[in-house]
Short mmCIF file of C-alpha atoms in Angstrom, two decimals:
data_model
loop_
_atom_site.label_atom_id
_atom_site.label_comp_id
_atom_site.label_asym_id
_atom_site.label_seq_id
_atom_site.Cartn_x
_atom_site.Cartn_y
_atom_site.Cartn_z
CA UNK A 475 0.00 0.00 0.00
CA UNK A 476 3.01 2.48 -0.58
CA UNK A 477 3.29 3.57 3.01
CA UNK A 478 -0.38 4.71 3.32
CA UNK A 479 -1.89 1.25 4.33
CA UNK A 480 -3.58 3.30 7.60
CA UNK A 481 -5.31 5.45 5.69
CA UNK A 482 -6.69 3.17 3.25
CA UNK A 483 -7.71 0.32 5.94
CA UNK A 484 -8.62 2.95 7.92
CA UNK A 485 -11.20 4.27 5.73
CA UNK A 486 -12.60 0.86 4.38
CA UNK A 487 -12.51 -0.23 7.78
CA UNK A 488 -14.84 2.46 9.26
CA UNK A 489 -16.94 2.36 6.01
CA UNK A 490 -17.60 -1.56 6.59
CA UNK A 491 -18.36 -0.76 9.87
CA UNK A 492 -21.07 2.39 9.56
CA UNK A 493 -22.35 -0.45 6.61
CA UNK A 494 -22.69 -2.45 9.12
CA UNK A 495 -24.78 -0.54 11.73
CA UNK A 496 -27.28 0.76 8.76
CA UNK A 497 -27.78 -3.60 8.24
CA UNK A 498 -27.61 -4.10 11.94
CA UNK A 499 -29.77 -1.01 13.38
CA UNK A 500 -33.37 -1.15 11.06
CA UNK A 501 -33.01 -5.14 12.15
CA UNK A 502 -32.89 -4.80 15.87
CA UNK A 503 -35.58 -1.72 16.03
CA UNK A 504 -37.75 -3.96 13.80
CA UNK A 505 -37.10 -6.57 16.78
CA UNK A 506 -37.80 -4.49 19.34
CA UNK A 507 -41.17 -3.24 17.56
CA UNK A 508 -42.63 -6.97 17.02
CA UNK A 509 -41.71 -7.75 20.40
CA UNK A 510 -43.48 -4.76 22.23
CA UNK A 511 -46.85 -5.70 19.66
CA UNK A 512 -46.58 -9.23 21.08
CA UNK A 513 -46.73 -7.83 25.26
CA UNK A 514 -49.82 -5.81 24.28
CA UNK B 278 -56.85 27.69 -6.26
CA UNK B 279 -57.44 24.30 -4.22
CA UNK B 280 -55.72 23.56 -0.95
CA UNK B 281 -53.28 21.59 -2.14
CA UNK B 282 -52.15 23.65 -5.24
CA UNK B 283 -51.93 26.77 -2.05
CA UNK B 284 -49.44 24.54 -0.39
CA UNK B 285 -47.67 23.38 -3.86
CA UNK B 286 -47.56 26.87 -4.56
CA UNK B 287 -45.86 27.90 -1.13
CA UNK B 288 -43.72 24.91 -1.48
CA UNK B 289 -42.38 26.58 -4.82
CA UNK B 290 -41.94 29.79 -3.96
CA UNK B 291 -40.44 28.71 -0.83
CA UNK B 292 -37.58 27.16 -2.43
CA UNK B 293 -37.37 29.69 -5.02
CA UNK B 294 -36.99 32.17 -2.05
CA UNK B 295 -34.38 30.37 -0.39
CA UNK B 296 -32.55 30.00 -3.66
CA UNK B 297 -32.77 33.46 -4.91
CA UNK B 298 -31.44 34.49 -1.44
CA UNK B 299 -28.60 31.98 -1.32
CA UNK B 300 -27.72 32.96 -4.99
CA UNK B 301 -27.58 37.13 -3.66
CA UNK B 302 -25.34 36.54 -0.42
CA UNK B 303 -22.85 34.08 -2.28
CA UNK B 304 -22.93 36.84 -4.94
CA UNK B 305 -21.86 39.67 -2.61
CA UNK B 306 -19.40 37.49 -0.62
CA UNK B 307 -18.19 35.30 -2.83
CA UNK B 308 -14.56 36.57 -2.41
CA UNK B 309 -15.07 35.86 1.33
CA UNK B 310 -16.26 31.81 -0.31
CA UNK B 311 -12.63 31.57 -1.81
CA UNK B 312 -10.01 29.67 -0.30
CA UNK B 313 -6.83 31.41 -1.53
CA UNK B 314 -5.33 34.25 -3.40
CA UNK B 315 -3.45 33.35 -7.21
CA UNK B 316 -0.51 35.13 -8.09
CA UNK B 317 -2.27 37.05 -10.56
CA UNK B 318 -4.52 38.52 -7.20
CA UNK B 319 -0.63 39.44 -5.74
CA UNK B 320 0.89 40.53 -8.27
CA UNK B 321 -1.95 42.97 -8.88
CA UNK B 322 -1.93 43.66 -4.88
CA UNK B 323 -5.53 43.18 -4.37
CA UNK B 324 -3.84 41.68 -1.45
CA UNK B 325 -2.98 44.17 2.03
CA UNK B 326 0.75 43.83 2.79
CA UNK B 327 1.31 41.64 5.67
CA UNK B 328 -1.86 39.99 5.92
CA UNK B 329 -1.93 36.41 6.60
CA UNK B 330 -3.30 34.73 3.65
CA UNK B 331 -3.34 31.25 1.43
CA UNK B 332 -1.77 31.60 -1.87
CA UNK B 333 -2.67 28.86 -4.51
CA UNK B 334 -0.80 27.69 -7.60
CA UNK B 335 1.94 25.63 -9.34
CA UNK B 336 5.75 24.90 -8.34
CA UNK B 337 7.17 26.16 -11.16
CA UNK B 338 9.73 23.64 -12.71
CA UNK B 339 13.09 24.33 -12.20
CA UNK B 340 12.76 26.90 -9.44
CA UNK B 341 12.57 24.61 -6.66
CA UNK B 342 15.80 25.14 -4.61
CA UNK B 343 16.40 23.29 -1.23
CA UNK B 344 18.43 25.46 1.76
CA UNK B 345 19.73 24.22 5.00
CA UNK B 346 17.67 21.86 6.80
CA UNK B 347 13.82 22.04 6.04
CA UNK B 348 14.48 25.39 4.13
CA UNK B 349 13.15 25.36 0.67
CA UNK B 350 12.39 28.31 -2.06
CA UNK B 351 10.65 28.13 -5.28
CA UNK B 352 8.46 29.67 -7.31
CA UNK B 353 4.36 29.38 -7.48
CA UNK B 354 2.53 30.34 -10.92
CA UNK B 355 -1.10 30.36 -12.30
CA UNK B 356 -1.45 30.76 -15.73
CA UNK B 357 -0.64 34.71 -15.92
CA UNK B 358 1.66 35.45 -13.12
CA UNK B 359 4.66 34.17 -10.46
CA UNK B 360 5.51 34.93 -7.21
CA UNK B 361 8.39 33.55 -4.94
CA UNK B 362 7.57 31.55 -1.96
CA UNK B 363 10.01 30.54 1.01
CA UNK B 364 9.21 27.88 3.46
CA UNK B 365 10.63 25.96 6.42
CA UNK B 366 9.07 22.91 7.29
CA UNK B 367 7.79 19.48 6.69
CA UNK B 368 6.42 19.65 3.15
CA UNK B 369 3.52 16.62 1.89
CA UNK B 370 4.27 14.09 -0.01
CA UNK B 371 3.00 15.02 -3.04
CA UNK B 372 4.77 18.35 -2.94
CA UNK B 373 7.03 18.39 -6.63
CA UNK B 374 7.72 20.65 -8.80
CA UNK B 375 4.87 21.06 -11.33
CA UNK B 376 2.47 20.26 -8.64
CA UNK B 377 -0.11 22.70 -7.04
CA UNK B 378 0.18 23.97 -3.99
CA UNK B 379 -1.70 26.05 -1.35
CA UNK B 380 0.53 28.01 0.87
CA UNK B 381 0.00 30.11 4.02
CA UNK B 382 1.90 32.97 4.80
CA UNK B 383 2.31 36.58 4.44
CA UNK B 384 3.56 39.03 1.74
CA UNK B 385 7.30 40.23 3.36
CA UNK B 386 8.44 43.86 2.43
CA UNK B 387 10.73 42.14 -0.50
CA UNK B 388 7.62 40.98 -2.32
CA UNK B 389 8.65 37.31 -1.02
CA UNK B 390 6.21 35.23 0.03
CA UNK B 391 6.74 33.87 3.74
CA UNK B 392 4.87 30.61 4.38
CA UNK B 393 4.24 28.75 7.45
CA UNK B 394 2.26 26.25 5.82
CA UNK B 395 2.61 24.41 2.46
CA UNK B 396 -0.98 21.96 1.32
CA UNK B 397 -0.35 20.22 -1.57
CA UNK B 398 -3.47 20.49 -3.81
CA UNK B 399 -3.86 17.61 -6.67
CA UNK B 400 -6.40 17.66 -9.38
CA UNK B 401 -9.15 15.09 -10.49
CA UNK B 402 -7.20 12.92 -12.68
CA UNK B 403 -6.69 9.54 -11.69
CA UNK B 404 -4.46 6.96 -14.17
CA UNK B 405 -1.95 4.09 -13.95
CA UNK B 406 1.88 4.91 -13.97
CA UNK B 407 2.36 3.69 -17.37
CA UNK B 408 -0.26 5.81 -18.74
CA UNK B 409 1.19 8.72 -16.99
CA UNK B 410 4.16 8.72 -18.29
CA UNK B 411 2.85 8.45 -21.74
CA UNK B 412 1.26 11.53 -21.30
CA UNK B 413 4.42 12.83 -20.03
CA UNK B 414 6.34 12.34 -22.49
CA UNK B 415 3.40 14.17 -24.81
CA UNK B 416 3.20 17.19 -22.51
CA UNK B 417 4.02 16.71 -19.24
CA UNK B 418 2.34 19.70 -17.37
CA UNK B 419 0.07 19.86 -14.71
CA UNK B 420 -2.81 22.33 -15.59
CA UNK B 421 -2.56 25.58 -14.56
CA UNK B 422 -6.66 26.08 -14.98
CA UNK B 423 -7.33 25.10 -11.50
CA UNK B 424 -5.84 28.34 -10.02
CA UNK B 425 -7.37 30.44 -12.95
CA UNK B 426 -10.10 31.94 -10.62
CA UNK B 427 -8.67 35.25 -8.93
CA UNK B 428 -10.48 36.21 -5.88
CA UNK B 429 -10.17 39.85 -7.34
CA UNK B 430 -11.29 39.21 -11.12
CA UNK B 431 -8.63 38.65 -14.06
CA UNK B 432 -7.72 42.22 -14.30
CA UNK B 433 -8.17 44.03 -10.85
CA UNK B 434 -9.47 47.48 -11.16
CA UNK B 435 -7.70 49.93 -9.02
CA UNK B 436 -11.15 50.87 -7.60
CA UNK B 437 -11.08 47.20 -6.74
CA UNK B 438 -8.92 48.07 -3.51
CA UNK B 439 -10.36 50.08 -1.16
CA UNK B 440 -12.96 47.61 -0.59
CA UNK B 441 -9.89 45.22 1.13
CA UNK B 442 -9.49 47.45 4.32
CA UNK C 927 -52.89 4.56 -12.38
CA UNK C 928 -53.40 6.21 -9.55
CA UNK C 929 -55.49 3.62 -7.77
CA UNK C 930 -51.76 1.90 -7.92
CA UNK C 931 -50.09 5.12 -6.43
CA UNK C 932 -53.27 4.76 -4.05
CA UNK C 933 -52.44 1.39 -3.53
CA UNK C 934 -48.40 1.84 -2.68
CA UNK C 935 -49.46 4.00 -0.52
CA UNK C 936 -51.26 1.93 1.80
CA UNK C 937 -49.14 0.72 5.15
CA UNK C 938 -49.55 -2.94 4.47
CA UNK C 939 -50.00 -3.13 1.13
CA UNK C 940 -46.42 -0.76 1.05
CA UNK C 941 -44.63 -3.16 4.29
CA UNK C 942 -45.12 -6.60 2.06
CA UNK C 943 -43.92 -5.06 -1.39
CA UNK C 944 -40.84 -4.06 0.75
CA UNK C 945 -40.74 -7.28 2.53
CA UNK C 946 -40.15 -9.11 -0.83
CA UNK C 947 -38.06 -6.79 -2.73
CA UNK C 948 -35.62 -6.12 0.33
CA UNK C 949 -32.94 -9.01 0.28
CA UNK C 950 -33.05 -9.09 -3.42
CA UNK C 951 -31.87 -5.15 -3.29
CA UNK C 952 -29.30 -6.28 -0.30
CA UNK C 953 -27.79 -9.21 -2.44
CA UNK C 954 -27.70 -6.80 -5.49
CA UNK C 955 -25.69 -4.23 -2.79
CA UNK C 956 -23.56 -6.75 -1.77
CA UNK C 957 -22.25 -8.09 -5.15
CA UNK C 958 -21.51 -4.77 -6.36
CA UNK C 959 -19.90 -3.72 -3.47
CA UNK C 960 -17.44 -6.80 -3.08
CA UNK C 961 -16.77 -5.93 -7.15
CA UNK C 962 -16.42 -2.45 -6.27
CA UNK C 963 -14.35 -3.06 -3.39
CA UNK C 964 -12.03 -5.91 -4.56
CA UNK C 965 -11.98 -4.44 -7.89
CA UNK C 966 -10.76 -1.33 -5.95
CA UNK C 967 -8.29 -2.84 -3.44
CA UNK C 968 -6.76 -5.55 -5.65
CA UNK C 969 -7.31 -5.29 -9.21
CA UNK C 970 -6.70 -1.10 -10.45
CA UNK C 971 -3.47 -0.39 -10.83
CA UNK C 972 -1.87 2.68 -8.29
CA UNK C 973 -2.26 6.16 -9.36
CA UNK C 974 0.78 7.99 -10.73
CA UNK C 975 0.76 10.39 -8.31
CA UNK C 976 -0.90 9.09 -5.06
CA UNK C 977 0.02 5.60 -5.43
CA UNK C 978 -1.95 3.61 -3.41
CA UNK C 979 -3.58 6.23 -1.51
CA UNK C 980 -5.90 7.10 -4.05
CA UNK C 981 -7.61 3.42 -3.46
CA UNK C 982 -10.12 5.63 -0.93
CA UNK C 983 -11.52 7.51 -3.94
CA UNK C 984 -13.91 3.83 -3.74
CA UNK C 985 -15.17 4.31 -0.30
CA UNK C 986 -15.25 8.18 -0.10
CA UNK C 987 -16.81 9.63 -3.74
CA UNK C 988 -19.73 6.36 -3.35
CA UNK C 989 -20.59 7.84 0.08
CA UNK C 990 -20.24 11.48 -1.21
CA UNK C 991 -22.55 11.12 -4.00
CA UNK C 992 -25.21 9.13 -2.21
CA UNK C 993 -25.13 11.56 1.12
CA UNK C 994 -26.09 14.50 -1.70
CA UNK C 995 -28.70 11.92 -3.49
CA UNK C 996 -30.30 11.07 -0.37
CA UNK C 997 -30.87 14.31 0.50
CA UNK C 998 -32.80 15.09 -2.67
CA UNK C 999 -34.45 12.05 -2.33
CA UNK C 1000 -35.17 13.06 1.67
CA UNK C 1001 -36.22 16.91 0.18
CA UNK C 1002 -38.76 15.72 -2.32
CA UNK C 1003 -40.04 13.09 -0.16
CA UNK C 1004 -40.68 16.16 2.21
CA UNK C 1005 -42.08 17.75 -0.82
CA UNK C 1006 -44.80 15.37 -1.29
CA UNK C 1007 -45.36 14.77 2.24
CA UNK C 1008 -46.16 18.57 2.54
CA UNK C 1009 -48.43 18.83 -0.76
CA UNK C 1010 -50.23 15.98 -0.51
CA UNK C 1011 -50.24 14.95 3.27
CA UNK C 1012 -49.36 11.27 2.06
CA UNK C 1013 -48.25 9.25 5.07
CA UNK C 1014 -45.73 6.99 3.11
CA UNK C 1015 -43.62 9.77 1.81
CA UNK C 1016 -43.67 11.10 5.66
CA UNK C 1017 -41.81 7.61 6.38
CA UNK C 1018 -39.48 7.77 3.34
CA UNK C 1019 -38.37 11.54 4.89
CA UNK C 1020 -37.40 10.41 8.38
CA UNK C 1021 -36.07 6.74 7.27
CA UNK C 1022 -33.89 8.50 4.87
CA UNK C 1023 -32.31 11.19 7.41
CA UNK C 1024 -30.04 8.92 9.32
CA UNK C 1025 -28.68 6.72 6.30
CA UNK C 1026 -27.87 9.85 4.58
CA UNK C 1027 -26.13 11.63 7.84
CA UNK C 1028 -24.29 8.28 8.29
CA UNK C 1029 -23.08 8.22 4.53
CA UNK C 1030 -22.19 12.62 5.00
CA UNK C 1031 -20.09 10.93 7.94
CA UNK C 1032 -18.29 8.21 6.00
CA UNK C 1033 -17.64 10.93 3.21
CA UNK C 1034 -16.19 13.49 5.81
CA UNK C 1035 -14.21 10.87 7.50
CA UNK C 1036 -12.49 9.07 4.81
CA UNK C 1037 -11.87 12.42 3.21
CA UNK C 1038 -9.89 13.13 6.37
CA UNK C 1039 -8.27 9.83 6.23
CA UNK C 1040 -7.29 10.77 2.50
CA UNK C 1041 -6.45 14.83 3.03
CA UNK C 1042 -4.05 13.69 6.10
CA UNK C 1043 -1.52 11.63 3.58
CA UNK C 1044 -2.07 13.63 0.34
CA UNK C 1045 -3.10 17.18 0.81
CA UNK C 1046 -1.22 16.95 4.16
CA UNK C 1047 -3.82 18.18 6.49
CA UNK C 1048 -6.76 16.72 7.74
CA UNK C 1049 -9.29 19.40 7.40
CA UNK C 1050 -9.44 23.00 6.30
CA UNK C 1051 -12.63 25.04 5.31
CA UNK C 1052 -12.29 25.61 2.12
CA UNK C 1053 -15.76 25.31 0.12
CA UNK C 1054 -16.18 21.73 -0.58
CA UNK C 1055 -15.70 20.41 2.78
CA UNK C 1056 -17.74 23.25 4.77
CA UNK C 1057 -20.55 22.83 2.76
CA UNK C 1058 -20.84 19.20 3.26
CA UNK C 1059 -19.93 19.61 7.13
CA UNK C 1060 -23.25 21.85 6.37
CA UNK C 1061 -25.48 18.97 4.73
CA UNK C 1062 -24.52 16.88 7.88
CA UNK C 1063 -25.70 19.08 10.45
CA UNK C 1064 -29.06 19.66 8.14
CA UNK C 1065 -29.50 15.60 8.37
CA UNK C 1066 -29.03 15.86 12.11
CA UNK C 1067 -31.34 18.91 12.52
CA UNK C 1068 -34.25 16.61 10.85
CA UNK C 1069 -33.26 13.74 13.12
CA UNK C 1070 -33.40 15.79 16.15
CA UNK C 1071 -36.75 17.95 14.78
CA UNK C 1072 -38.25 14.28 14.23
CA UNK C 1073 -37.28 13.06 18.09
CA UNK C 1074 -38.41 16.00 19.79
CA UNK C 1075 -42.33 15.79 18.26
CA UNK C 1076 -44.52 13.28 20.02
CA UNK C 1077 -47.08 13.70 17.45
CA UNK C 1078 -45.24 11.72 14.22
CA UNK C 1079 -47.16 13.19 11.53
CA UNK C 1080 -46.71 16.94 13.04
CA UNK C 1081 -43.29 16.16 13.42
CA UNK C 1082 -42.51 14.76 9.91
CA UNK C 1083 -44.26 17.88 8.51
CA UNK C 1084 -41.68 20.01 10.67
CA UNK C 1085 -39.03 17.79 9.36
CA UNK C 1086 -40.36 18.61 5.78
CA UNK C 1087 -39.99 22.14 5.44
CA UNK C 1088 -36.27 21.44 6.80
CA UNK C 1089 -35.48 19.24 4.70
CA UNK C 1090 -37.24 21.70 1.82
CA UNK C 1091 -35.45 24.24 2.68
CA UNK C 1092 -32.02 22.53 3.20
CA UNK C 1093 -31.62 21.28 -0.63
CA UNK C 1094 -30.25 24.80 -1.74
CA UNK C 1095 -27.07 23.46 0.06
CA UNK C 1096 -27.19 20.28 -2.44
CA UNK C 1097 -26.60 22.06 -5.71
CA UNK C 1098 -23.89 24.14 -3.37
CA UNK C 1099 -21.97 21.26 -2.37
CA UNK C 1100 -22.20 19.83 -5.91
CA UNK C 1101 -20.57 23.13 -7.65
CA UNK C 1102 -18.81 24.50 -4.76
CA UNK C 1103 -15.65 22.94 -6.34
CA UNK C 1104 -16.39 25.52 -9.63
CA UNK C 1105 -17.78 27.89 -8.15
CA UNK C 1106 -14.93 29.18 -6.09
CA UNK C 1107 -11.10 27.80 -5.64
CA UNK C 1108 -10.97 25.34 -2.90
CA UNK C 1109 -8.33 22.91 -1.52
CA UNK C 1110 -10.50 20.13 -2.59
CA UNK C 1111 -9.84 19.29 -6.47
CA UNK C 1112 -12.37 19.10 -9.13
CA UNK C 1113 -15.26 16.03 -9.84
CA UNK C 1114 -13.85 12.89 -11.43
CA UNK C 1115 -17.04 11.36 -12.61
CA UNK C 1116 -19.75 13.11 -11.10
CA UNK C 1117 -20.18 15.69 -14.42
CA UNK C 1118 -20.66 15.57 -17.53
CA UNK C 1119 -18.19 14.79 -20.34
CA UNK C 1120 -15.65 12.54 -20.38
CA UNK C 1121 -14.51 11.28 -16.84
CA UNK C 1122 -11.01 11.99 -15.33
CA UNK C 1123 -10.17 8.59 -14.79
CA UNK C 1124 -8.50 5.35 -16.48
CA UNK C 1125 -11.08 2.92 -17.20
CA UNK C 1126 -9.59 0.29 -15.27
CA UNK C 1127 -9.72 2.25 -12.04
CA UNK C 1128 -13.16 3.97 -13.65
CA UNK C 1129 -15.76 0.45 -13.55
CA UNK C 1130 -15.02 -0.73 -9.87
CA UNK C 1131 -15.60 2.93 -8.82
CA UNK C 1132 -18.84 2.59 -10.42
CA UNK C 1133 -19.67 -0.51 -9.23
CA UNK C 1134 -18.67 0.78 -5.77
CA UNK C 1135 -21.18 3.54 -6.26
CA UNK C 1136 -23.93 1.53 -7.60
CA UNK C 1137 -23.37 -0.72 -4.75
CA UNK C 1138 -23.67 2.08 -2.14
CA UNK C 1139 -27.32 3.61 -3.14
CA UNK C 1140 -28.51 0.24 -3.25
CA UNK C 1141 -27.49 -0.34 -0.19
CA UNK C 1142 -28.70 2.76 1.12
CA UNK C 1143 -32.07 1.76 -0.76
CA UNK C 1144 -31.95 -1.41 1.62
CA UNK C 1145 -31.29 -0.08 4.58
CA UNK C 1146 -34.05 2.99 3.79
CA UNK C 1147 -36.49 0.29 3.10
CA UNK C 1148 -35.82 -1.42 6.42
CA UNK C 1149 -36.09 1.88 7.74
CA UNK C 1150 -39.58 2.65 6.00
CA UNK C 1151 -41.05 -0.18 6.85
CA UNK C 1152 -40.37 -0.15 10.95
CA UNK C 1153 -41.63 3.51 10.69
CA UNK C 1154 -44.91 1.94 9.21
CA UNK C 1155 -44.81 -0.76 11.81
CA UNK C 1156 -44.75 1.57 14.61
CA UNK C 1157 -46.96 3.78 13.35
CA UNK C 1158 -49.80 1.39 12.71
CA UNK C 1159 -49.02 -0.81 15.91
CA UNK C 1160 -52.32 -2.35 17.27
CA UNK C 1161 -53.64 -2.22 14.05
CA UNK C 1162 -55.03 -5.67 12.80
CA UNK C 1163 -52.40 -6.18 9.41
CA UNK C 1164 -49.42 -5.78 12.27
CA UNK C 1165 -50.39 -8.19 14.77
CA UNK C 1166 -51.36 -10.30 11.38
CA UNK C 1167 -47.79 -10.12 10.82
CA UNK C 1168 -46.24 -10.77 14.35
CA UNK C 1169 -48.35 -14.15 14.38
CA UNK C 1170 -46.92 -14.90 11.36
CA UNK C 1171 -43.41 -14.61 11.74
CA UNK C 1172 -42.40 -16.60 14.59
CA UNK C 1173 -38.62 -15.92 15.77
CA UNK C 1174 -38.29 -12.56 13.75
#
């Protein structure tokens, strides 16, 4: 990575990871939702 | 008029509004909107004397001269005009001659320009080595179009100054 | 015709046309993202002046371009929301808000990552970079307007007329780069004529951006259809639907 390997993981890296959270945060609300219906 | 063509009408206009007004106020600041002077803005000394300010442009080939240490002088061009820069200090690694550059400093009394910071700016072409050199070989220049926008206009009118206090 | 807009518009009717079309739009994400992103990391060659540095060009212009998109997309489903009180587009407006402040994120961020190495600083305000540290704080202001309603629909309409009145910063950040000098450089692809970019380096990028809205479309979806969920909650379609998906 000609010396800049940080910067490039880096970015990809934090890019995966705010990927991540928009899969990961509609799922768990969408959990949470269903769940609350079902106490009612 | 029905209810909803009122509030597709204010809708409109509202964004219209906002537009019109952003338009205006980037109008009458837009020299504030710039982020540095060219040469051409210097040389006509739209600029006040020992003001700190950014200067963009290229490193003109060949004028590149390195002093003791982290001491360097060269030379930074747009398409019209030069003006010497001298700089101590870690430099990026893109900085070359040929390459653009945004420096900040001040204008000393010699006409020299005094920088205590050196960006390097690159422009939107991306290529493979190979092809590079190619191109190189066919004309070799970095453009000199990116710093063609003076803050002051091409050719600043003397009346032009008065307006920098 | 528009008994079928009618029709989309409907909560349930909306929530199972979503349902289906979802993983289909998240495996379509997904392949062009890995092509984008392997095609980025592995396969185009280094650039002849940043080397390998200029591999975050396939993270950073994706998010970039899809933080401004969103917004239009977040402005005109405001738009409709406003002029024809439809609750859908209400949904779209606030589902869309923090997908398109996380993408303004990843495009400030990486920027950063990529101004540190090259331009040798991470930040300066220079036109470009204000005015999409601008479109950030707009998505957060429609976020925050959203959370601090109780009443949804009152505050999505809120929500609307910032988000309305927000997308004169789009075309800004879009043509700040020609419309004054800046430390940021010129678009690559993102304008018309030819790009500024081998074609080998050129297809993963578009892959990579491709890849990105659809993802964002996923994730908005998603987004959309929990709004709709806890909007109608108590309703008979929703407690149809818990009943019917055991272990979701």
């Amino acid at each position: 990575m000609s010396g800049y390997a940080p910067y490039v993981w880096g970015s990809f890296g934090f890019t995966a990871m705010v990927l991540a959270w928009n899969w990961w945060a509609p799922r768990s609300r969408r959990r949470r939702i269903l769940e609350a219906e079902l106490d009612e | 008029m029905t209810k909803r063509q009122q509030r597709m009408t204010a809708v409109a206009a509202l964004v219209l509004g906002i537009g019109v007004a952003a338009a205006l106020a980037f109008t009458a600041f837009r020299k504030n909107m710039m982020y540095f002077y060219t040469p051409t803005d210097l040389v006509a000394q739209a600029v006040p004397a020992g003001a700190k300010i950014r200067l963009g442009g290229l490193v003109v080939a060949g004028t590149l001269q390195r002093g003791e240490g982290l001491d360097v002088r060269f030379t930074v061009a747009d398409c019209e005009q030069s003006v010497p820069v001298r700089y101590s200090g870690i430099l990026p690694d893109l900085f070359r001659e040929g390459q653009g550059i945004v420096a900040t400093g001040r204008v000393g009394p010699d006409g020299v320009f005094m920088a205590d910071e050196v960006l390097a700016k690159h422009d939107e072409n991306y290529m493979p080595p190979e092809l590079a050199e190619k191109l190189v070989a066919a004309d070799g220049r970095h453009s000199c179009a990116e710093f063609s926008r003076p803050v002051m206009g091409r050719r600043p009118a003397i009346a032009d100054r008065p307006s920098q206090s | 015709m528009w008994t079928w807009f009618h029709r989309l518009a409907s909560p349930p009717f909306f929530f199972r046309l979503a349902e289906r079309w979802a993983p289909w739009l998240g495996v379509a994400a997904l392949v062009l993202l890995a092509w984008g992103w392997i095609g980025g990391l592995v396969f185009a060659p280094p650039d002849y002046q940043q080397k390998d540095a200029f591999r975050i060009i396939y993270v950073h212009v994706p998010a970039a371009a899809v933080s401004l998109s969103l917004y239009t997309l977040m402005a005109l489903a405001g738009a409709v929301a406003v002029i024809w009180r439809m609750k859908l587009a209400e949904c779209v407006l606030v589902a869309t808000a923090p997908v398109g402040a996380s993408m303004t994120v990843v495009a400030l961020v990486t920027g950063m990552l990529w101004g540190k190495p090259m331009w040798g600083t991470y930040w300066v305000w220079d036109a470009r970079l204000t005015s999409e540290l601008v479109l950030l704080f707009l998505y957060l202001g429609v976020i925050g307007l959203y959370r601090a309603f109780d009443d949804p629909r009152a505050g999505a309409r809120a929500c609307a007329l910032l988000a309305i009145v927000g997308v004169v910063n789009v075309p800004i950040v879009k043509y700040s780069v020609e419309w004054w000098n800046s430390l940021h450089q010129g678009s690559t692809i993102m304008k018309l004529g030819k790009p500024s970019i081998a074609l080998e380096m050129a297809i993963p990028l578009y892959a990579a951006v491709a890849g990105t809205l659809l993802f964002c479309g996923y994730a908005i979806l998603r987004r959309v259809q929990n709004e709709l969920l806890w909007r109608e909650r108590g309703t008979q379609w929703v407690r149809e639907l818990r009943v019917g998906e055991p272990g979701r």
